[in-house]
Coordinates of C-alpha atoms in Angstrom, one line a residue:
M1 CA -125.3 -3.6 118.8
T2 CA -126.0 -7.3 119.4
L3 CA -124.3 -9.4 116.7
P4 CA -125.5 -12.8 115.5
A5 CA -123.7 -15.7 116.9
P6 CA -120.8 -16.7 114.6
V7 CA -121.0 -19.9 112.7
S8 CA -118.0 -22.1 112.8
R9 CA -116.4 -22.4 109.4
R10 CA -115.7 -26.0 110.0
S11 CA -119.3 -26.6 110.9
F12 CA -120.4 -24.8 107.7
V13 CA -118.2 -27.0 105.6
V14 CA -119.7 -30.1 107.3
A15 CA -123.2 -28.9 106.7
S16 CA -122.5 -28.0 103.1
V17 CA -121.8 -31.6 102.1
G18 CA -124.4 -33.1 104.3
A19 CA -122.0 -35.4 106.2
A20 CA -119.4 -35.3 108.9
L21 CA -115.9 -34.6 107.7
A22 CA -114.6 -37.9 108.9
L23 CA -117.2 -39.7 106.9
G24 CA -115.8 -38.3 103.7
V25 CA -118.9 -38.8 101.5
S26 CA -122.2 -37.0 100.9
S27 CA -124.7 -39.8 101.3
Q28 CA -127.6 -37.6 100.0
A29 CA -125.7 -36.9 96.7
Q30 CA -124.7 -40.5 96.4
A31 CA -128.2 -41.7 96.9
Q32 CA -129.6 -39.3 94.3
A33 CA -127.0 -40.4 91.8
H34 CA -127.7 -44.1 92.3
A35 CA -131.5 -43.3 92.1
R36 CA -130.9 -42.0 88.6
G37 CA -129.1 -45.1 87.7
R38 CA -125.8 -43.4 87.1
G39 CA -123.7 -44.4 90.0
P40 CA -121.4 -42.1 92.0
F41 CA -119.9 -40.5 88.8
G42 CA -123.2 -39.4 87.4
R43 CA -123.1 -38.9 83.6
Y44 CA -119.3 -39.0 83.4
G45 CA -118.9 -42.8 83.1
S46 CA -117.0 -45.0 85.5
P47 CA -113.8 -47.0 85.7
S48 CA -115.7 -49.8 83.8
A49 CA -117.1 -47.4 81.3
R50 CA -114.3 -44.9 81.0
L51 CA -115.0 -41.9 78.8
D52 CA -111.4 -42.1 77.4
E53 CA -108.0 -43.3 78.5
R54 CA -107.2 -39.9 80.0
T55 CA -110.2 -39.8 82.4
L56 CA -109.5 -40.9 85.9
Y57 CA -112.2 -41.4 88.6
V58 CA -111.8 -40.4 92.3
H59 CA -114.1 -41.9 95.0
P60 CA -113.5 -41.8 98.8
G61 CA -114.9 -45.3 99.3
G62 CA -112.9 -47.1 96.7
L63 CA -115.3 -47.2 93.7
G64 CA -113.0 -45.2 91.5
D65 CA -109.4 -45.5 90.3
H66 CA -108.2 -43.5 93.3
T67 CA -109.5 -42.6 96.8
T68 CA -107.7 -39.2 97.0
V69 CA -107.4 -36.3 94.6
Q70 CA -103.6 -36.1 94.9
A71 CA -103.2 -39.8 94.0
A72 CA -105.2 -39.2 90.8
V73 CA -103.1 -36.1 90.0
N74 CA -100.0 -38.1 90.5
A75 CA -101.3 -40.8 88.1
A76 CA -102.0 -38.2 85.5
S77 CA -98.5 -38.0 84.2
G78 CA -98.9 -35.8 81.2
S79 CA -101.2 -33.3 79.6
G80 CA -105.0 -33.3 79.0
Y81 CA -106.2 -35.5 81.9
T82 CA -109.7 -35.2 83.4
L83 CA -110.4 -36.1 87.0
V84 CA -114.1 -37.0 87.7
I85 CA -114.5 -36.6 91.5
A86 CA -117.4 -38.3 93.3
P87 CA -119.3 -36.6 96.1
G88 CA -117.4 -36.6 99.3
T89 CA -115.0 -34.6 101.5
Y90 CA -111.4 -35.0 100.6
R91 CA -109.3 -33.9 103.6
E92 CA -105.9 -33.5 102.0
T93 CA -103.6 -31.1 100.4
V94 CA -103.3 -31.2 96.6
S95 CA -100.6 -29.9 94.3
V96 CA -100.8 -29.8 90.5
S97 CA -97.3 -29.3 89.0
V98 CA -96.4 -27.3 86.0
A99 CA -96.0 -30.5 83.9
R100 CA -99.7 -31.5 84.3
T101 CA -101.1 -29.0 81.7
E102 CA -104.6 -28.8 80.4
M103 CA -106.0 -30.7 83.4
T104 CA -109.7 -30.7 84.2
W105 CA -111.4 -31.5 87.5
V106 CA -115.2 -32.2 87.4
G107 CA -117.5 -32.6 90.4
A108 CA -119.5 -35.6 89.4
S109 CA -122.8 -34.5 90.9
G110 CA -122.9 -31.1 89.3
E111 CA -123.3 -29.4 92.7
A112 CA -120.2 -27.8 94.2
R113 CA -121.4 -28.4 97.8
D114 CA -121.2 -32.1 97.2
V115 CA -117.5 -32.3 96.5
V116 CA -115.1 -30.6 98.9
V117 CA -111.3 -30.5 98.9
V118 CA -110.3 -29.2 102.4
Y119 CA -107.4 -29.0 104.8
D120 CA -106.5 -26.8 107.8
N121 CA -103.0 -25.4 107.6
A122 CA -102.3 -21.8 108.2
A123 CA -99.2 -19.6 107.6
G124 CA -98.2 -20.0 111.2
T125 CA -98.8 -23.7 111.5
P126 CA -95.7 -25.6 112.6
K127 CA -94.2 -27.8 109.9
P128 CA -92.8 -31.3 110.7
G129 CA -89.1 -30.8 111.1
G130 CA -89.3 -27.1 112.0
G131 CA -90.4 -23.8 110.7
T132 CA -93.9 -22.8 109.6
Y133 CA -95.8 -23.2 106.3
G134 CA -96.1 -19.6 105.3
T135 CA -98.9 -18.2 103.2
T136 CA -98.3 -20.2 100.1
G137 CA -97.5 -23.4 102.1
S138 CA -100.9 -23.1 103.8
A139 CA -102.8 -23.7 100.6
T140 CA -105.1 -26.7 100.6
T141 CA -104.8 -26.8 96.8
L142 CA -102.0 -25.4 94.7
V143 CA -102.3 -25.2 90.9
Q144 CA -99.2 -24.3 88.9
A145 CA -100.0 -25.9 85.6
D146 CA -101.3 -23.9 82.6
G147 CA -104.8 -24.7 81.2
F148 CA -106.4 -25.9 84.4
T149 CA -110.2 -26.0 84.6
A150 CA -112.4 -26.9 87.5
R151 CA -116.2 -27.2 87.6
D152 CA -118.7 -27.8 90.4
L153 CA -116.2 -28.2 93.2
T154 CA -115.5 -26.6 96.6
F155 CA -112.0 -25.6 97.7
A156 CA -111.8 -24.9 101.4
N157 CA -109.4 -24.2 104.2
D158 CA -111.2 -24.6 107.6
W159 CA -108.4 -23.4 109.9
L160 CA -110.0 -21.3 112.6
R161 CA -108.3 -18.5 114.6
A162 CA -110.3 -19.5 117.7
D163 CA -108.8 -23.0 117.7
H164 CA -105.2 -21.6 117.6
P165 CA -104.9 -18.5 119.8
G166 CA -101.2 -18.9 119.9
I167 CA -100.6 -18.6 116.2
S168 CA -100.2 -15.2 114.7
G169 CA -99.8 -16.2 111.1
T170 CA -103.5 -16.5 110.4
Q171 CA -103.4 -16.6 106.6
A172 CA -105.0 -19.8 105.5
V173 CA -105.3 -20.3 101.7
A174 CA -108.0 -22.5 100.2
I175 CA -106.4 -22.4 96.8
K176 CA -103.5 -20.8 95.1
V177 CA -103.6 -20.6 91.3
Q178 CA -100.5 -19.6 89.3
G179 CA -101.0 -21.1 85.9
D180 CA -102.1 -19.2 82.8
R181 CA -105.5 -20.0 81.3
S182 CA -107.0 -21.2 84.6
A183 CA -110.8 -21.4 84.6
F184 CA -113.3 -22.1 87.5
V185 CA -117.0 -22.5 86.8
G186 CA -119.6 -23.0 89.5
C187 CA -117.0 -23.5 92.2
R188 CA -117.0 -22.4 95.8
F189 CA -114.0 -21.1 97.8
L190 CA -114.3 -21.2 101.6
G191 CA -112.0 -19.7 104.2
H192 CA -111.3 -16.7 106.3
Q193 CA -108.0 -14.9 105.6
D194 CA -106.5 -15.2 102.1
T195 CA -109.1 -17.6 100.8
L196 CA -108.4 -17.3 97.0
Y197 CA -104.9 -16.6 96.0
A198 CA -105.1 -15.7 92.3
D199 CA -101.4 -15.3 91.4
S200 CA -98.8 -16.1 88.8
M201 CA -95.6 -18.2 88.6
A202 CA -93.3 -15.2 88.4
L203 CA -93.2 -11.4 88.6
G204 CA -92.9 -11.1 84.8
T205 CA -95.6 -13.7 84.0
F206 CA -99.0 -12.3 83.5
A207 CA -101.2 -15.4 84.2
R208 CA -104.8 -15.1 83.1
Q209 CA -107.6 -16.6 85.2
Y210 CA -111.4 -16.7 84.7
Y211 CA -114.0 -17.3 87.4
R212 CA -117.7 -17.6 86.5
D213 CA -120.7 -18.2 88.7
C214 CA -118.5 -18.8 91.7
Y215 CA -118.9 -18.2 95.4
V216 CA -116.0 -16.8 97.5
E217 CA -116.1 -16.0 101.2
G218 CA -113.7 -14.8 103.8
D219 CA -112.7 -11.8 105.9
V220 CA -109.1 -10.4 105.4
D221 CA -107.9 -9.9 101.8
F222 CA -109.8 -13.0 100.8
V223 CA -109.3 -12.5 97.1
F224 CA -105.7 -11.5 96.5
G225 CA -102.6 -11.8 94.2
R226 CA -101.1 -10.6 91.0
A227 CA -102.9 -12.5 88.3
T228 CA -104.9 -11.0 85.6
A229 CA -108.3 -12.4 86.7
V230 CA -111.9 -11.9 85.6
Y231 CA -114.6 -12.6 88.1
E232 CA -117.9 -12.8 86.2
N233 CA -121.3 -13.3 87.9
C234 CA -119.6 -14.2 91.2
H235 CA -120.8 -13.9 94.7
F236 CA -118.4 -12.6 97.4
R237 CA -119.5 -12.9 101.0
T238 CA -117.9 -11.2 104.0
L239 CA -118.0 -13.1 107.3
I240 CA -118.8 -12.1 110.9
R241 CA -115.8 -12.0 113.3
D242 CA -116.1 -12.7 117.0
D243 CA -112.4 -11.8 117.6
L244 CA -112.9 -8.1 116.8
T245 CA -115.2 -5.5 118.5
G246 CA -115.1 -2.8 115.8
A247 CA -114.6 -2.0 112.1
P248 CA -113.1 -2.8 109.8
Y249 CA -113.4 -6.6 110.0
G250 CA -111.5 -7.0 106.8
F251 CA -111.1 -6.4 103.0
V252 CA -112.6 -8.2 100.1
F253 CA -109.8 -7.7 97.5
A254 CA -106.1 -7.2 97.8
P255 CA -104.6 -7.2 94.3
S256 CA -100.8 -7.0 93.9
T257 CA -100.7 -6.5 90.1
A258 CA -97.2 -6.0 88.7
G259 CA -96.6 -2.4 87.5
A260 CA -95.9 -3.6 84.0
N261 CA -99.1 -5.6 83.8
P262 CA -101.9 -3.5 82.1
R263 CA -104.6 -5.7 83.5
G264 CA -105.3 -6.8 87.1
Y265 CA -108.6 -7.9 88.7
L266 CA -111.9 -7.3 87.0
V267 CA -115.2 -8.0 88.9
T268 CA -118.2 -7.8 86.6
G269 CA -121.9 -8.6 87.1
G270 CA -121.4 -9.9 90.6
R271 CA -122.6 -9.2 94.1
I272 CA -121.1 -8.7 97.5
S273 CA -123.1 -9.7 100.5
S274 CA -122.2 -9.7 104.2
E275 CA -122.8 -11.4 107.5
A276 CA -121.3 -8.4 109.3
P277 CA -122.8 -5.1 110.5
D278 CA -123.2 -2.2 108.0
A279 CA -119.9 -0.6 106.8
Y280 CA -117.7 -3.1 108.6
Y281 CA -115.8 -4.1 105.5
K282 CA -113.6 -2.3 102.9
L283 CA -114.0 -3.2 99.3
A284 CA -110.2 -3.3 98.8
R285 CA -106.7 -2.4 99.8
P286 CA -103.6 -2.5 97.6
W287 CA -101.0 -5.1 98.3
V288 CA -97.5 -4.0 97.3
P289 CA -95.3 -7.0 98.4
S290 CA -91.8 -6.4 99.7
S291 CA -90.6 -8.6 96.9
D292 CA -92.0 -6.2 94.3
T293 CA -92.2 -2.6 95.5
T294 CA -92.9 -1.5 91.9
A295 CA -96.3 -3.2 91.9
R296 CA -99.3 -1.1 91.1
P297 CA -102.4 -3.0 92.2
M298 CA -105.3 -2.9 89.8
L299 CA -109.0 -3.6 90.5
T300 CA -112.0 -2.6 88.5
V301 CA -115.5 -3.4 89.9
R302 CA -118.4 -2.9 87.5
G303 CA -122.1 -3.8 87.3
T304 CA -121.9 -5.3 90.8
R305 CA -124.3 -5.0 93.7
M306 CA -122.7 -4.2 97.0
S307 CA -124.6 -4.7 100.3
A308 CA -124.5 -2.3 103.2
G309 CA -121.6 -4.4 104.7
I310 CA -119.3 -2.4 102.4
D311 CA -118.2 1.0 103.8
A312 CA -119.6 3.2 101.1
V313 CA -118.0 6.4 102.5
E314 CA -114.4 5.0 102.6
P315 CA -114.4 1.7 100.6
Y316 CA -110.6 1.7 100.1
T317 CA -107.8 1.8 102.6
N318 CA -104.0 1.3 102.6
M319 CA -102.1 -1.8 103.5
S320 CA -99.0 0.3 103.9
S321 CA -98.8 4.1 104.2
G322 CA -95.9 4.2 101.8
F323 CA -98.2 2.9 99.0
P324 CA -101.5 4.8 99.3
W325 CA -104.5 3.4 97.4
Q326 CA -105.0 6.7 95.6
D327 CA -101.7 5.9 93.7
Q328 CA -102.9 2.5 92.5
R329 CA -105.4 1.5 89.8
F330 CA -108.7 1.2 91.5
A331 CA -111.9 2.1 89.7
E332 CA -115.7 1.4 89.6
Y333 CA -118.4 1.6 87.0
R334 CA -122.2 1.5 87.4
N335 CA -122.3 -0.5 90.6
T336 CA -125.5 -0.7 92.7
G337 CA -126.7 -1.3 96.3
P338 CA -126.1 0.6 99.5
G339 CA -122.4 -0.3 99.6
A340 CA -121.9 1.3 96.2
V341 CA -123.4 4.7 97.0
V342 CA -121.0 7.5 95.9
S343 CA -121.3 10.0 98.8
V344 CA -117.7 11.2 98.7
P345 CA -116.6 11.2 95.0
E346 CA -112.9 11.4 95.7
N347 CA -113.1 8.2 97.6
R348 CA -114.7 6.3 94.8
P349 CA -113.0 6.7 91.4
Q350 CA -115.4 6.1 88.6
L351 CA -114.7 5.1 85.0
T352 CA -116.3 7.1 82.2
S353 CA -118.3 5.2 79.6
S354 CA -115.4 5.5 77.2
E355 CA -112.9 4.1 79.8
A356 CA -115.2 1.2 80.7
R357 CA -115.0 -0.2 77.1
S358 CA -111.4 -1.3 77.9
H359 CA -112.5 -3.1 81.1
T360 CA -114.2 -6.2 79.8
R361 CA -113.4 -9.8 80.0
E362 CA -112.4 -9.8 76.3
A363 CA -109.9 -7.0 76.9
Y364 CA -108.5 -8.7 80.0
L365 CA -108.2 -12.2 78.6
G366 CA -107.1 -11.4 75.1
D367 CA -107.0 -14.4 72.7
W368 CA -108.2 -16.8 75.4
T369 CA -112.0 -17.2 75.4
P370 CA -112.9 -19.6 78.2
W371 CA -116.5 -18.4 78.5
K372 CA -117.3 -20.0 75.1
G373 CA -116.3 -23.5 76.3
C374 CA -117.4 -23.5 79.9

């Protein structure tokens, strides 16, 4: 089979914002904003017409309060700040500490492609002073605060295996989210391995996260972690790989849900597409970390269309033979598409209608109702 030529992920990020990474600004988006008479921050005011004292403006060319996202985060010394981020490419790592609760980031143009936070560390990237970053340290963005919300932004890690053949730690996280009540609406998450790390601050902390109308792409375990997370109307895309000659190329989900947590990952009303040949991707594999061998990974996928890129015959596999996927909490309900065909029933556990009633966003998120305010 002749495969299509792979597209460089770095090139894809550049194209998505309409400007070279070094330029750091989407000229098309800026021109459109100015044409509407709203300036680079659209309908969200400006430093001279601030929405309120807890709204800060970020602009790569100096038209805001800060030129980097991290500088704005540092200035938001307390709870309830909003960062309005102008179109541009922000090549930096960003960390939101636990003290900066109820923070909101807004992409000013309303288009996630226009506002990109990106860096290129991997787990095996050498750190200044010695050692390597590790998976968590590779994250372009780290969110530890509760009550974080992001709208219309792209979070990316454009580290490429082909550029670093000597590095074996190829995990490269776009964002790691650990806080409770974290919501992402209309966002994009770009990377290869370990793109979106939906986790919690501690083993006994059941952090709730909500993703709506988002786009996530990658190859190996690119949605993973132990959070209680709902992915509603989201698009997951599996990438082509030129470093492998056969299946599987990778795995979409790798939950590591704590055994005591009754809720893991819920995917509802979404779709899974693929650049790869048919059946070259597994839907999921369970991650039982060495730090928590009592984990019982949980994933429910319902009402979701799966392309032929998903292996319909054997959609699940093991990460470790000692923790077979059959012993975990994997289930499906009323999925469609060629990748969802149930040809070997024992390989695709299905919920009954009665069981499905307990696998809803309301059941997973409890008294938190982010969909009403997003």
